[in-house]
Tab-separated table of N, CA and C in Angstrom:
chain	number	residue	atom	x	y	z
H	1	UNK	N	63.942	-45.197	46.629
H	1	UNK	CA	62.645	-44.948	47.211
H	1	UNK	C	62.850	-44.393	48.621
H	2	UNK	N	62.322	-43.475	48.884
H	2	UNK	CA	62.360	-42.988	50.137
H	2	UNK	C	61.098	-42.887	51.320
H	3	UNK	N	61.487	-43.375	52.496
H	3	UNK	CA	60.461	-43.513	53.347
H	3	UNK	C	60.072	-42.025	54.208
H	4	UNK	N	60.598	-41.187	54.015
H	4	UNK	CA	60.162	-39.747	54.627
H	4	UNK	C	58.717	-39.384	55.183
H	5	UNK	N	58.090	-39.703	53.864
H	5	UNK	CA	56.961	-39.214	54.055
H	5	UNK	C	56.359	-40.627	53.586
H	6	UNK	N	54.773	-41.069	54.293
H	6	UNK	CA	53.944	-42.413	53.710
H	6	UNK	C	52.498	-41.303	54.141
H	7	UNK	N	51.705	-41.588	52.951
H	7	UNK	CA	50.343	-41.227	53.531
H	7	UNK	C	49.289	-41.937	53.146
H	8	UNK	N	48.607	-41.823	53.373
H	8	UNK	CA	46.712	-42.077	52.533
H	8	UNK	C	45.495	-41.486	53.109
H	9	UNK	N	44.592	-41.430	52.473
H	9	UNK	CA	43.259	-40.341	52.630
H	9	UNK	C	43.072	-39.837	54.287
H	10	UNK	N	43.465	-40.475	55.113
H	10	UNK	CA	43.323	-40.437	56.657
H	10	UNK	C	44.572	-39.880	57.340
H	11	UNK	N	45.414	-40.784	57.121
H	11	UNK	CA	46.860	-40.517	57.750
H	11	UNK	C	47.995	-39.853	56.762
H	12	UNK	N	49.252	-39.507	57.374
H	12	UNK	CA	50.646	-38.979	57.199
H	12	UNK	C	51.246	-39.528	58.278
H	13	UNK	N	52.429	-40.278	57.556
H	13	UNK	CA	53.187	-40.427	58.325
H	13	UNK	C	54.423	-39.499	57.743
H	14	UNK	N	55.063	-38.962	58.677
H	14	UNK	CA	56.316	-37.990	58.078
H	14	UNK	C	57.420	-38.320	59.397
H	15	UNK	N	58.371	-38.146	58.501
H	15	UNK	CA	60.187	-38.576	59.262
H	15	UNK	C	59.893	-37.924	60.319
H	16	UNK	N	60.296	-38.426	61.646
H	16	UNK	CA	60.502	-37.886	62.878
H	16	UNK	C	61.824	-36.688	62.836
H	17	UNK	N	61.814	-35.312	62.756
H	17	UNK	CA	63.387	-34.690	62.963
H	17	UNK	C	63.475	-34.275	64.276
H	18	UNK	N	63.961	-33.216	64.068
H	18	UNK	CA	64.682	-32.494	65.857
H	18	UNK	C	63.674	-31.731	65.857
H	19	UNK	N	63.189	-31.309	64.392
H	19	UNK	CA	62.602	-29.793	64.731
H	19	UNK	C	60.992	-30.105	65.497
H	20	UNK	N	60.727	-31.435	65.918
H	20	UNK	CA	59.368	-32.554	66.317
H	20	UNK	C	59.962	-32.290	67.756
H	21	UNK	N	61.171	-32.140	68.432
H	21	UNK	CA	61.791	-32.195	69.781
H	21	UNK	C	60.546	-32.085	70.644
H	22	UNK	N	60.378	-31.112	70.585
H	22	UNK	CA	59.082	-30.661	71.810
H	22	UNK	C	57.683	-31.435	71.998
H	23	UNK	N	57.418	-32.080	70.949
H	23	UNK	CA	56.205	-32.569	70.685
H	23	UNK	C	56.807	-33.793	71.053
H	24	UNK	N	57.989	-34.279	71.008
H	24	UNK	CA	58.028	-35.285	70.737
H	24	UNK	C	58.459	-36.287	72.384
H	25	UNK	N	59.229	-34.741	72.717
H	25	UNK	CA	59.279	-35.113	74.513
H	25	UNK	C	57.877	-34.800	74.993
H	26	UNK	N	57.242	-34.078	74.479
H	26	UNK	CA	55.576	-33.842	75.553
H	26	UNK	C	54.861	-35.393	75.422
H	27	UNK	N	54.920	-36.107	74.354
H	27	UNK	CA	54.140	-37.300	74.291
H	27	UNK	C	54.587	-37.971	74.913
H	28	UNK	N	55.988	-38.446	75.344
H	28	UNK	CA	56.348	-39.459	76.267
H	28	UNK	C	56.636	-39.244	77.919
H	29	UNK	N	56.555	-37.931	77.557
H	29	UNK	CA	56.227	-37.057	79.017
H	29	UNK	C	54.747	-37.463	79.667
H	30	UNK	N	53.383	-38.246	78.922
H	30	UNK	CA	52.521	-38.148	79.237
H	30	UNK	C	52.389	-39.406	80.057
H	31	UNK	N	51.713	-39.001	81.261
H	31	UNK	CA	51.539	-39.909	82.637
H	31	UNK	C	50.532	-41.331	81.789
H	32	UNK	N	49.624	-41.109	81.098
H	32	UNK	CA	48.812	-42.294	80.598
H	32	UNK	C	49.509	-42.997	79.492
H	33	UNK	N	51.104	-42.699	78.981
H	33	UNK	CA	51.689	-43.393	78.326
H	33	UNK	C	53.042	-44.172	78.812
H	34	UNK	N	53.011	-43.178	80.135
H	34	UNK	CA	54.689	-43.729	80.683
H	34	UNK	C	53.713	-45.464	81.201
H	35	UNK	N	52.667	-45.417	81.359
H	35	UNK	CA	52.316	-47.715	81.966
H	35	UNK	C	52.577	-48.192	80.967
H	36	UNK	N	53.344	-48.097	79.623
H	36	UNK	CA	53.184	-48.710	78.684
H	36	UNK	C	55.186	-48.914	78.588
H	37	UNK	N	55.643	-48.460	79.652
H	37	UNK	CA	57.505	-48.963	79.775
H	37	UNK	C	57.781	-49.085	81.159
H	38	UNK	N	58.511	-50.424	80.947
H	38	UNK	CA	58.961	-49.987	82.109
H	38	UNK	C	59.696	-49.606	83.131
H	39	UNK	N	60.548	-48.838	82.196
H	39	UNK	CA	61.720	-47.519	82.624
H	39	UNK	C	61.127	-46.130	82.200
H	40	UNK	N	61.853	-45.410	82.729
H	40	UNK	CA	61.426	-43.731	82.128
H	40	UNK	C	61.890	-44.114	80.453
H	41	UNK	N	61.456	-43.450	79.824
H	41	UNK	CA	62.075	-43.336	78.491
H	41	UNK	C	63.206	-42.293	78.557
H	42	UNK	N	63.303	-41.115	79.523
H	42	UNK	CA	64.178	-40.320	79.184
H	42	UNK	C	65.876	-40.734	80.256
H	43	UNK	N	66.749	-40.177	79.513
H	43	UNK	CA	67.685	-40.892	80.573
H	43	UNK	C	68.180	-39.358	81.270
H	44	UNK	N	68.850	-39.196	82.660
H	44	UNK	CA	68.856	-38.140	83.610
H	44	UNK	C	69.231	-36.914	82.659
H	45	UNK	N	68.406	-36.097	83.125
H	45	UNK	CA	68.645	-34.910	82.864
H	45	UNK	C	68.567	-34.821	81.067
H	46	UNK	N	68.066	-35.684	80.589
H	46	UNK	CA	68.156	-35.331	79.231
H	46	UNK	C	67.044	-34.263	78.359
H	47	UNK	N	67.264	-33.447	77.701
H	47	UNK	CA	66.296	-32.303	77.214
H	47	UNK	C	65.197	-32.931	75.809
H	48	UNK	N	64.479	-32.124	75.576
H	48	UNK	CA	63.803	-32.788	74.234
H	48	UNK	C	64.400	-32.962	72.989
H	49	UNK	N	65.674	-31.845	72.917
H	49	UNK	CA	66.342	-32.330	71.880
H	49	UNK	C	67.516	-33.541	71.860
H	50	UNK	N	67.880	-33.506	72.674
H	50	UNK	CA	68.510	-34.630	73.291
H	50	UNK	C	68.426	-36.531	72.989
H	51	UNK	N	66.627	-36.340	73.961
H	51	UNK	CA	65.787	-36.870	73.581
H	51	UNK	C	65.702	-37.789	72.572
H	52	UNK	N	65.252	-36.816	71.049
H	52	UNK	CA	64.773	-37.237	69.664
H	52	UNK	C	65.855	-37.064	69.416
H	53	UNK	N	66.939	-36.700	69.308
H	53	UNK	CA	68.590	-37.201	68.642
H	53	UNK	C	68.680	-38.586	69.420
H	54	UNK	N	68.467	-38.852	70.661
H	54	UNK	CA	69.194	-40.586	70.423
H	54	UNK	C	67.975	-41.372	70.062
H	55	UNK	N	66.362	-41.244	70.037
H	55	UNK	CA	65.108	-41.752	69.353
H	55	UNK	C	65.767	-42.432	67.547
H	56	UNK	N	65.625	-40.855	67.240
H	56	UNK	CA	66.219	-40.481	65.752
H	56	UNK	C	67.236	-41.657	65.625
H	57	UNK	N	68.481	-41.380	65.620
H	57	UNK	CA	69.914	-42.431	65.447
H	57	UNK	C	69.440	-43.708	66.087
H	58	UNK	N	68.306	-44.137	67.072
H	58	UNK	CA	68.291	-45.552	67.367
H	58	UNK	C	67.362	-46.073	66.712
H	59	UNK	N	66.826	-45.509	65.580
H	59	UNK	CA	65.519	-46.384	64.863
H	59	UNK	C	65.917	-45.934	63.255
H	60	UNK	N	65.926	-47.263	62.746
H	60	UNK	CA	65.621	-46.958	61.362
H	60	UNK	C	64.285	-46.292	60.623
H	61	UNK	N	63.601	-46.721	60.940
H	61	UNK	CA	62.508	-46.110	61.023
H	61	UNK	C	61.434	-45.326	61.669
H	62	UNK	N	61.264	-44.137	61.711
H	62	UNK	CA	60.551	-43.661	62.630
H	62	UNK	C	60.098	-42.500	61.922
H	63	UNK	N	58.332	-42.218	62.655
H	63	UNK	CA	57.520	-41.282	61.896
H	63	UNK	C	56.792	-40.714	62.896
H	64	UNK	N	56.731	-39.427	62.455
H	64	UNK	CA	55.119	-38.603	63.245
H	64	UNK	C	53.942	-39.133	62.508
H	65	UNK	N	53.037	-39.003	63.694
H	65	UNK	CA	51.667	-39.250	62.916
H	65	UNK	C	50.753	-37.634	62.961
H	66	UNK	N	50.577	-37.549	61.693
H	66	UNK	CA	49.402	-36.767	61.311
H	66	UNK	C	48.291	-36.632	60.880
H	67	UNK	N	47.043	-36.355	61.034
H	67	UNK	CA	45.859	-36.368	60.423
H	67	UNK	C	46.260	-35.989	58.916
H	68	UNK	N	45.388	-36.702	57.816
H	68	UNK	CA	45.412	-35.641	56.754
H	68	UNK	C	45.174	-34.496	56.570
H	69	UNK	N	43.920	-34.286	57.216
H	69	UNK	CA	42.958	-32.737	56.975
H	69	UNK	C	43.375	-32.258	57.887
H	70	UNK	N	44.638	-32.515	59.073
H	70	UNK	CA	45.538	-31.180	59.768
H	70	UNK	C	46.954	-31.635	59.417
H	71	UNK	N	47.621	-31.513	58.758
H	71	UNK	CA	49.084	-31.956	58.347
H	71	UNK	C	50.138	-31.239	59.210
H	72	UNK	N	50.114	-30.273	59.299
H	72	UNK	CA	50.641	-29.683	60.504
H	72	UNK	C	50.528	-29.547	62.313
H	73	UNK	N	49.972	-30.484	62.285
H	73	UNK	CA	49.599	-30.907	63.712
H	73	UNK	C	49.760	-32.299	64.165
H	74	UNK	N	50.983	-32.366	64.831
H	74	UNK	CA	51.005	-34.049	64.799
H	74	UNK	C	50.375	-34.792	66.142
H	75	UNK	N	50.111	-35.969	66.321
H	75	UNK	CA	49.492	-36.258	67.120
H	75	UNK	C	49.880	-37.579	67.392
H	76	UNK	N	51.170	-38.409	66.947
H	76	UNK	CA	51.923	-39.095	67.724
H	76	UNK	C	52.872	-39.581	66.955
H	77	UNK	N	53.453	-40.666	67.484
H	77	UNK	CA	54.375	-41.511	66.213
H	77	UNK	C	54.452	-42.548	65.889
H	78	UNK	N	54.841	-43.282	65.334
H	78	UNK	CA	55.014	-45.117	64.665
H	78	UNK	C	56.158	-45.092	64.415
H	79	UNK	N	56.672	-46.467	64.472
H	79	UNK	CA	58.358	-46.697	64.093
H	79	UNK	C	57.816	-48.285	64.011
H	80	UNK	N	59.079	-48.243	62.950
H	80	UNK	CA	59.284	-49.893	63.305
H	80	UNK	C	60.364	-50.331	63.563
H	81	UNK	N	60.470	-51.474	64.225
H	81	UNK	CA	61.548	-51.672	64.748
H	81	UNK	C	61.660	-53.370	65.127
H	82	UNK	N	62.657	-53.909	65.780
H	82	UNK	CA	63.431	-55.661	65.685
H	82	UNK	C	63.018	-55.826	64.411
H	83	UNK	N	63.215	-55.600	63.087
H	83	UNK	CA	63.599	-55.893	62.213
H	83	UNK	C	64.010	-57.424	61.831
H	84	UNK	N	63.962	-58.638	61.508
H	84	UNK	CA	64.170	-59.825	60.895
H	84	UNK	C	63.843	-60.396	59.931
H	85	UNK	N	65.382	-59.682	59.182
H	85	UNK	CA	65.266	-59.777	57.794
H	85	UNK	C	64.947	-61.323	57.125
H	86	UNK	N	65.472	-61.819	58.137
H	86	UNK	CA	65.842	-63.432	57.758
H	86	UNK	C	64.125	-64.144	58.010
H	87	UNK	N	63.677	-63.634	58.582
H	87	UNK	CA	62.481	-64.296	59.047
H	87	UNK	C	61.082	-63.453	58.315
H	88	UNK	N	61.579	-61.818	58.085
H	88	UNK	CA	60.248	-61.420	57.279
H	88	UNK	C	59.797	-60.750	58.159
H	89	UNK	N	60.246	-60.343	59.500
H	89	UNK	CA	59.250	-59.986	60.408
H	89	UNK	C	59.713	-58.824	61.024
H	90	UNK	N	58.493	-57.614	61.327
H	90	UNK	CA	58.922	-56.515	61.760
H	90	UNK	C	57.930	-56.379	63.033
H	91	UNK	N	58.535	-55.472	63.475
H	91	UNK	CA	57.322	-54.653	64.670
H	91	UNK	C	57.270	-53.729	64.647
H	92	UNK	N	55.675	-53.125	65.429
H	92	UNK	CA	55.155	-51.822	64.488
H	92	UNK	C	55.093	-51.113	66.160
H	93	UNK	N	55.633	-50.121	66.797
H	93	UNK	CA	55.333	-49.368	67.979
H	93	UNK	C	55.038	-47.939	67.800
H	94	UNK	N	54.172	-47.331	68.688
H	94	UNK	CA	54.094	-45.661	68.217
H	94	UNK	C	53.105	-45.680	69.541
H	95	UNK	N	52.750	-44.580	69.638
H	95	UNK	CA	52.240	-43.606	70.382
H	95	UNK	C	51.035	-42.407	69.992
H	96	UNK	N	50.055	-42.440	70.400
H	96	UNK	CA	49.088	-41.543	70.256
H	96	UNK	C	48.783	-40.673	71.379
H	97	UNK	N	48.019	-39.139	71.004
H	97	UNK	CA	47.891	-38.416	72.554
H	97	UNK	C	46.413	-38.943	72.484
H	98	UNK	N	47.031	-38.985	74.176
H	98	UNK	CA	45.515	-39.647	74.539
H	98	UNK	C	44.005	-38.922	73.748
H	99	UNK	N	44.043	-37.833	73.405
H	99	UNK	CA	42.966	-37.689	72.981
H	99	UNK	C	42.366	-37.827	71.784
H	100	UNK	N	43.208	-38.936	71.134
H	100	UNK	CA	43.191	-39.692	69.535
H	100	UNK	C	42.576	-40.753	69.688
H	101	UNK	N	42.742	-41.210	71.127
H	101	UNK	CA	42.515	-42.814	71.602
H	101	UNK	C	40.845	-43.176	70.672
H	102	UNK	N	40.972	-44.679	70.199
H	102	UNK	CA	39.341	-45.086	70.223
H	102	UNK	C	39.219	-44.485	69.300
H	103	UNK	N	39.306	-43.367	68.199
H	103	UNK	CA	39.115	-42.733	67.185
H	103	UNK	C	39.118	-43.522	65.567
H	104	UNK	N	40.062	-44.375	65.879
H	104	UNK	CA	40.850	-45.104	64.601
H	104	UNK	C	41.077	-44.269	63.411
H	105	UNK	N	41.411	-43.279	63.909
H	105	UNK	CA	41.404	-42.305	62.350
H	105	UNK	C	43.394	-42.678	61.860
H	106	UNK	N	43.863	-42.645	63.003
H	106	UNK	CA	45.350	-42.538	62.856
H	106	UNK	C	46.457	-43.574	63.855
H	107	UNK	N	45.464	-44.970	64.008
H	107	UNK	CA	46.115	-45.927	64.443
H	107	UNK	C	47.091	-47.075	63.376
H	108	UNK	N	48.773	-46.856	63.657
H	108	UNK	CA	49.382	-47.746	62.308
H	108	UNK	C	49.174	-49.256	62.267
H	109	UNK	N	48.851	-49.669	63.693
H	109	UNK	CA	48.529	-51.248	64.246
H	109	UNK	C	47.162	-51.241	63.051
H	110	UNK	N	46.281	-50.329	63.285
H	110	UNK	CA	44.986	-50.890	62.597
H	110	UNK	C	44.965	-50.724	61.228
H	111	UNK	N	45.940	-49.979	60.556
H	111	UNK	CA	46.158	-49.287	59.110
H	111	UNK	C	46.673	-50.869	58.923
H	112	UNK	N	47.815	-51.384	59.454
H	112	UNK	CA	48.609	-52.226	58.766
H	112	UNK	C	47.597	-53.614	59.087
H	113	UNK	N	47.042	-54.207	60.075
H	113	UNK	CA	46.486	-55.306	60.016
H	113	UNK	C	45.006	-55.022	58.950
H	114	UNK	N	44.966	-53.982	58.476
H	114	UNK	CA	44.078	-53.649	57.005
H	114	UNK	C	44.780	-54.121	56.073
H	115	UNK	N	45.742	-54.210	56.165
H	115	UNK	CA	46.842	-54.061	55.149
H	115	UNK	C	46.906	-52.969	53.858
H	116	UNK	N	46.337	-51.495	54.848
H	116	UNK	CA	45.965	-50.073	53.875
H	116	UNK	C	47.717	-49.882	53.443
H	117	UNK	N	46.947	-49.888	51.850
H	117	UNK	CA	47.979	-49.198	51.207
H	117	UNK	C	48.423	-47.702	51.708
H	118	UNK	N	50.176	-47.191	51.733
H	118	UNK	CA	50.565	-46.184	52.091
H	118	UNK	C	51.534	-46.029	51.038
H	119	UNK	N	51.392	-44.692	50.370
H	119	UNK	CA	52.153	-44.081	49.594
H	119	UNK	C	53.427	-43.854	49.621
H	120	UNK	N	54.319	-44.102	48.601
H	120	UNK	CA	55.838	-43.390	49.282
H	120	UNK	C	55.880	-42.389	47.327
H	121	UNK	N	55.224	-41.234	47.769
H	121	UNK	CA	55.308	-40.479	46.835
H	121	UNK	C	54.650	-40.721	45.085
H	122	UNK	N	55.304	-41.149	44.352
H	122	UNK	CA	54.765	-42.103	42.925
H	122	UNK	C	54.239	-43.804	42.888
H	123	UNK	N	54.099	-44.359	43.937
H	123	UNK	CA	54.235	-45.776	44.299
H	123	UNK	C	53.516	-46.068	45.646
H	124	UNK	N	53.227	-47.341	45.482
H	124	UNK	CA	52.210	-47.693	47.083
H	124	UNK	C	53.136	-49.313	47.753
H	125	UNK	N	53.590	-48.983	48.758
H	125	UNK	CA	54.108	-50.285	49.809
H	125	UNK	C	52.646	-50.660	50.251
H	126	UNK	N	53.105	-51.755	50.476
H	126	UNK	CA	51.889	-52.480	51.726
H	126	UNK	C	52.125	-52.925	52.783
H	127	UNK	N	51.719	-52.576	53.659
H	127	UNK	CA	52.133	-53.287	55.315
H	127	UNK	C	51.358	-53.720	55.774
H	128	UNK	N	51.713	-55.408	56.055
H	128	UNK	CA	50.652	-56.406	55.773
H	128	UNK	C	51.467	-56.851	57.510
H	129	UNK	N	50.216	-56.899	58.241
H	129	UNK	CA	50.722	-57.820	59.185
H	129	UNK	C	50.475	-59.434	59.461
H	130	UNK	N	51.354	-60.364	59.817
H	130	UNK	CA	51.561	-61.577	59.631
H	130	UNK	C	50.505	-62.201	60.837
């Protein structure tokens, strides 16, 4: 089963790659998202591809977010991540551009405490939060 792509009637989530670089440094580039760390996310001098190559290799999971009815336009990302297998428990982090905010069309916090089914192609996971 592969996690590449997850969708349903609202959202896409699709694999974060390199070829996302630019989009993917402009979102964490954004001044109303850097209060939400509290280090830079980028380390000196590092470029956007740079960037999403050590993002990429440090998360098992990680996705762009897309509208359905624009699939080609992404508008932030979700990952999950601390993983505890032993305990059952994951965490869900991502990023929206601010001008998604308040919308709920493409929030994964609010998809998953729905516990909305998401597709992985022939089959539906559920991400149920605890």
């Amino acid at each position: 089963m592969t996690t590449d792509l997850l969708f349903d009637d609202k959202v896409i989530l699709k694999k974060l790659t390199k070829s996302d670089a630019d989009f993917f440094y402009d979102l964490y580039s954004r001044p109303e998202l850097l209060i939400n760390f509290d280090d830079n996310p980028f380390l000196s001098d590092e470029t956007p591809q740079e960037f999403t190559s050590r993002i990429i290799s440090a998360s098992e999971f990680i996705w762009t977010i897309r509208q359905a009815d624009t699939p080609d336009s992404v508008i932030g990302d979700c990952a999950l991540h601390h993983w505890n297998k032993k305990n059952t428990e994951i965490e869900i982090g991502g990023s929206l551009l601010p001008e998604y905010w308040g919308q709920g069309r493409a929030s994964p916090g609010e998809r998953v405490n729905e516990g909305t089914p998401l597709n992985y192609g022939d089959s539906e996971t559920f991400l149920l939060a605890k």
